[in-house]
PDB file of C-alpha atoms in Angstrom:
ATOM      1  CA  MET A 394       5.886  54.268  17.923  1.00 47.00           C
ATOM      2  CA  ILE A 395       9.487  53.993  19.088  1.00 50.00           C
ATOM      3  CA  ASN A 396       9.800  51.095  21.529  1.00 49.00           C
ATOM      4  CA  ILE A 397      13.352  50.597  22.750  1.00 51.00           C
ATOM      5  CA  LEU A 398      12.975  50.097  26.517  1.00 50.00           C
ATOM      6  CA  SER A 399      14.414  46.835  27.788  1.00 51.00           C
ATOM      7  CA  GLU A 400      14.383  45.037  31.112  1.00 59.00           C
ATOM      8  CA  SER A 401      18.145  44.550  31.313  1.00 65.00           C
ATOM      9  CA  MET A 402      19.629  48.027  30.820  1.00 78.00           C
ATOM     10  CA  ALA A 403      19.913  50.855  33.337  1.00 88.00           C
ATOM     11  CA  LEU A 404      17.265  53.528  32.886  1.00 88.00           C
ATOM     12  CA  LEU A 405      18.411  57.118  32.492  1.00 89.00           C
ATOM     13  CA  SER A 406      15.680  59.738  33.050  1.00 85.00           C
ATOM     14  CA  VAL A 407      16.062  63.160  31.472  1.00 88.00           C
ATOM     15  CA  ILE A 408      13.804  65.759  33.105  1.00 85.00           C
ATOM     16  CA  VAL A 409      13.164  68.848  30.992  1.00 89.00           C
ATOM     17  CA  PRO A 410      11.234  71.848  32.366  1.00 87.00           C
ATOM     18  CA  CYS A 411       9.688  73.906  29.549  1.00 90.00           C
ATOM     19  CA  TYR A 412       8.139  77.353  29.216  1.00 90.00           C
ATOM     20  CA  ASN A 413       7.272  78.743  25.767  1.00 93.00           C
ATOM     21  CA  GLU A 414       9.800  76.497  24.007  1.00 95.00           C
ATOM     22  CA  GLU A 415       8.018  75.781  20.706  1.00 96.00           C
ATOM     23  CA  GLU A 416      11.043  76.930  18.676  1.00 96.00           C
ATOM     24  CA  SER A 417      13.566  74.980  20.765  1.00 95.00           C
ATOM     25  CA  LEU A 418      11.797  71.669  21.311  1.00 97.00           C
ATOM     26  CA  ASN A 419      12.368  69.975  17.949  1.00 97.00           C
ATOM     27  CA  PRO A 420      16.136  70.618  17.803  1.00 96.00           C
ATOM     28  CA  PHE A 421      16.461  69.672  21.479  1.00 96.00           C
ATOM     29  CA  TYR A 422      14.470  66.458  20.967  1.00 97.00           C
ATOM     30  CA  ASP A 423      16.625  65.593  17.940  1.00 97.00           C
ATOM     31  CA  GLU A 424      19.737  66.051  20.086  1.00 95.00           C
ATOM     32  CA  LEU A 425      18.270  63.888  22.869  1.00 94.00           C
ATOM     33  CA  ASN A 426      17.704  61.128  20.330  1.00 96.00           C
ATOM     34  CA  ARG A 427      21.253  61.486  19.001  1.00 96.00           C
ATOM     35  CA  VAL A 428      22.736  61.235  22.492  1.00 94.00           C
ATOM     36  CA  ALA A 429      20.482  58.297  23.392  1.00 95.00           C
ATOM     37  CA  SER A 430      21.545  56.410  20.265  1.00 95.00           C
ATOM     38  CA  ASP A 431      25.217  57.105  21.092  1.00 96.00           C
ATOM     39  CA  MET A 432      24.671  55.648  24.578  1.00 94.00           C
ATOM     40  CA  ALA A 433      23.256  52.293  23.521  1.00 90.00           C
ATOM     41  CA  ASP A 434      24.084  50.665  26.873  1.00 92.00           C
ATOM     42  CA  TYR A 435      21.275  52.628  28.562  1.00 92.00           C
ATOM     43  CA  ASP A 436      17.536  52.922  28.258  1.00 92.00           C
ATOM     44  CA  PHE A 437      16.202  56.465  28.291  1.00 92.00           C
ATOM     45  CA  GLU A 438      13.006  58.171  29.277  1.00 91.00           C
ATOM     46  CA  PHE A 439      12.316  61.840  28.679  1.00 92.00           C
ATOM     47  CA  LEU A 440      10.014  63.698  31.079  1.00 89.00           C
ATOM     48  CA  PHE A 441       9.016  67.145  29.832  1.00 90.00           C
ATOM     49  CA  ILE A 442       7.241  69.418  32.319  1.00 86.00           C
ATOM     50  CA  ASP A 443       5.385  72.330  30.748  1.00 88.00           C
ATOM     51  CA  ASP A 444       5.044  75.257  33.162  1.00 83.00           C
ATOM     52  CA  GLY A 445       2.012  76.994  31.663  1.00 85.00           C
ATOM     53  CA  SER A 446       3.401  77.808  28.214  1.00 90.00           C
ATOM     54  CA  LYS A 447       1.311  80.195  26.114  1.00 92.00           C
ATOM     55  CA  ASP A 448       2.658  78.888  22.794  1.00 95.00           C
ATOM     56  CA  ALA A 449       2.502  75.445  21.136  1.00 96.00           C
ATOM     57  CA  THR A 450       4.914  73.784  23.593  1.00 95.00           C
ATOM     58  CA  LEU A 451       2.340  71.415  25.088  1.00 94.00           C
ATOM     59  CA  SER A 452       0.947  70.310  21.718  1.00 96.00           C
ATOM     60  CA  ILE A 453       4.500  69.562  20.486  1.00 97.00           C
ATOM     61  CA  LEU A 454       5.138  67.472  23.616  1.00 96.00           C
ATOM     62  CA  LYS A 455       1.919  65.552  22.971  1.00 96.00           C
ATOM     63  CA  GLN A 456       3.129  64.799  19.434  1.00 97.00           C
ATOM     64  CA  PHE A 457       6.446  63.506  20.762  1.00 97.00           C
ATOM     65  CA  ALA A 458       4.626  61.249  23.243  1.00 96.00           C
ATOM     66  CA  GLN A 459       2.369  59.828  20.522  1.00 97.00           C
ATOM     67  CA  THR A 460       5.333  58.586  18.493  1.00 97.00           C
ATOM     68  CA  ASP A 461       7.924  57.792  21.178  1.00 97.00           C
ATOM     69  CA  GLU A 462       7.034  55.800  24.294  1.00 94.00           C
ATOM     70  CA  ARG A 463      10.120  57.150  26.053  1.00 94.00           C
ATOM     71  CA  VAL A 464       8.476  60.594  26.148  1.00 95.00           C
ATOM     72  CA  LYS A 465       6.222  61.558  29.042  1.00 92.00           C
ATOM     73  CA  TYR A 466       4.900  65.036  29.696  1.00 90.00           C
ATOM     74  CA  ILE A 467       3.134  66.964  32.423  1.00 86.00           C
ATOM     75  CA  GLY A 468       1.176  70.094  31.582  1.00 83.00           C
ATOM     76  CA  CYS A 469       1.075  72.375  34.623  1.00 75.00           C
ATOM     77  CA  GLY A 470      -1.380  74.956  33.307  1.00 66.00           C
ATOM     78  CA  ASP A 471      -0.898  78.320  34.983  1.00 59.00           C
ATOM     79  CA  ASP A 472       0.616  76.903  38.192  1.00 57.00           C
ATOM     80  CA  PHE A 473       4.043  78.556  37.887  1.00 56.00           C
ATOM     81  CA  ASN A 474       6.895  77.327  40.092  1.00 62.00           C
ATOM     82  CA  ILE A 475       5.387  73.849  40.143  1.00 61.00           C
ATOM     83  CA  VAL A 476       8.190  72.862  37.775  1.00 60.00           C
ATOM     84  CA  PHE A 477      10.885  73.423  40.399  1.00 63.00           C
ATOM     85  CA  ASN A 478       9.091  71.217  42.913  1.00 62.00           C
ATOM     86  CA  LEU A 479       8.238  68.508  40.380  1.00 64.00           C
ATOM     87  CA  VAL A 480      11.766  68.352  39.025  1.00 62.00           C
ATOM     88  CA  ARG A 481      13.208  68.115  42.517  1.00 60.00           C
ATOM     89  CA  ARG A 482      10.844  65.298  43.487  1.00 62.00           C
ATOM     90  CA  VAL A 483      11.171  63.345  40.243  1.00 63.00           C
ATOM     91  CA  ALA A 484      14.965  63.547  40.489  1.00 60.00           C
ATOM     92  CA  MET A 485      14.680  61.659  43.778  1.00 56.00           C
ATOM     93  CA  LEU A 486      13.037  58.648  42.095  1.00 58.00           C
ATOM     94  CA  GLY A 487      14.745  55.284  42.105  1.00 55.00           C
ATOM     95  CA  ASN A 488      16.208  55.237  38.602  1.00 55.00           C
ATOM     96  CA  SER A 489      19.896  54.533  38.243  1.00 52.00           C
ATOM     97  CA  TRP A 490      20.515  58.036  36.919  1.00 51.00           C
ATOM     98  CA  SER A 491      18.495  61.145  36.313  1.00 50.00           C
ATOM     99  CA  THR A 492      19.379  64.551  34.978  1.00 53.00           C
ATOM    100  CA  ARG A 493      17.506  67.705  34.150  1.00 54.00           C
ATOM    101  CA  HIS A 494      17.912  70.384  31.536  1.00 54.00           C
ATOM    102  CA  ASN A 495      16.796  74.008  31.728  1.00 55.00           C
ATOM    103  CA  PHE A 496      16.177  75.847  28.476  1.00 54.00           C
ATOM    104  CA  GLY A 497      16.514  79.129  30.338  1.00 50.00           C
ATOM    105  CA  VAL A 498      15.888  80.809  33.625  1.00 41.00           C
ATOM    106  CA  ILE A 499      12.275  80.764  34.725  1.00 39.00           C
ATOM    107  CA  ALA A 500      11.559  84.030  36.541  1.00 34.00           C
TER     108      ALA A 500
END
């Protein structure tokens, strides 16, 4: 289990909406880790929000969360458009910084 959160550094939250992203998640997660290691002055957390994917997206997110405590995920089942509202609300949380990433346009 990766445990790199500290009490003294600013927390940067990366919010990632997902829909059928099984092929994209591993390379994206690798890139997140690369960027996080390059920005050693910050703590990171990664919040993935699955918007009812029909592929292995949710199981991949669960694997990430089992090995990396920075990873959190929300599985939204078939409740489409919940991602937009969740991302908007989570972005308003009190962390020093938050950002979101869209893999593509959700129709």
